[in-house]
Coordinates of C-alpha atoms in Angstrom, one line a residue:
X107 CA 8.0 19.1 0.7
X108 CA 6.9 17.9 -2.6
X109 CA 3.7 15.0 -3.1
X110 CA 4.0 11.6 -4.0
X111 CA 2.9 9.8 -6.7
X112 CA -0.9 8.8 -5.4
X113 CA 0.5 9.2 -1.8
X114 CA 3.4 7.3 -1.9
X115 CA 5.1 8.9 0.5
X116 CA 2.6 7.7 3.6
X117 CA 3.0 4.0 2.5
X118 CA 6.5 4.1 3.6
X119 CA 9.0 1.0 2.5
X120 CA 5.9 -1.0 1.3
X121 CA 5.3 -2.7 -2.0
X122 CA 2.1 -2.0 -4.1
X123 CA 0.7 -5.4 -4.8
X124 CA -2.9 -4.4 -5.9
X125 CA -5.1 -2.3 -7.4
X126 CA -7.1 -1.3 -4.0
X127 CA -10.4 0.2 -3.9
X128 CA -10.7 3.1 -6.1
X129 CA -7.4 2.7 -7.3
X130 CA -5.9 3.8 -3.9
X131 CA -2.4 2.6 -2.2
X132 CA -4.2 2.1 1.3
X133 CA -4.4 -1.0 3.6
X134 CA -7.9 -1.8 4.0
X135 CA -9.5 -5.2 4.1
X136 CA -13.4 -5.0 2.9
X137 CA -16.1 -7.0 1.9
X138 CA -16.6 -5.8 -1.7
X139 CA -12.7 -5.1 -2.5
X140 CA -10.8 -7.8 0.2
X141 CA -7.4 -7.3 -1.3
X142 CA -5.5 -4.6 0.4
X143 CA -3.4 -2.5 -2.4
X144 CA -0.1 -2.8 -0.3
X145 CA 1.6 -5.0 2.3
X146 CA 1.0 -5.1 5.8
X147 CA 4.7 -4.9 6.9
X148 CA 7.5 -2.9 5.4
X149 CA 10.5 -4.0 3.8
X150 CA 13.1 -5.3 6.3
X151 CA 16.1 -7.4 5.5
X152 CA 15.0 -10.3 7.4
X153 CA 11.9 -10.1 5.2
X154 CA 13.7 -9.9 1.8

């Protein structure tokens, strides 16, 4: 099994939409940094 760039393989179908704390793709909603770094859903046609 090879790595993902920056763990892009645990994100799943998800677009990268922010920088994130630390400069992490991970969904977490904070107080100092309140911008989650991808999207809450994945991709699905009815989405698109």
């Amino acid at each position: 099994m090879t790595r993902g760039f920056c763990n892009r393989d645990k994100i799943g179908n998800r677009d990268v939409v922010g920088y994130g704390l630390n400069g992490s793709y991970m969904y977490m909603d904070l107080e100092i940094c309140p911008f989650p770094a991808i999207r809450f859903r994945e991709n699905t046609p009815d989405l698109l």
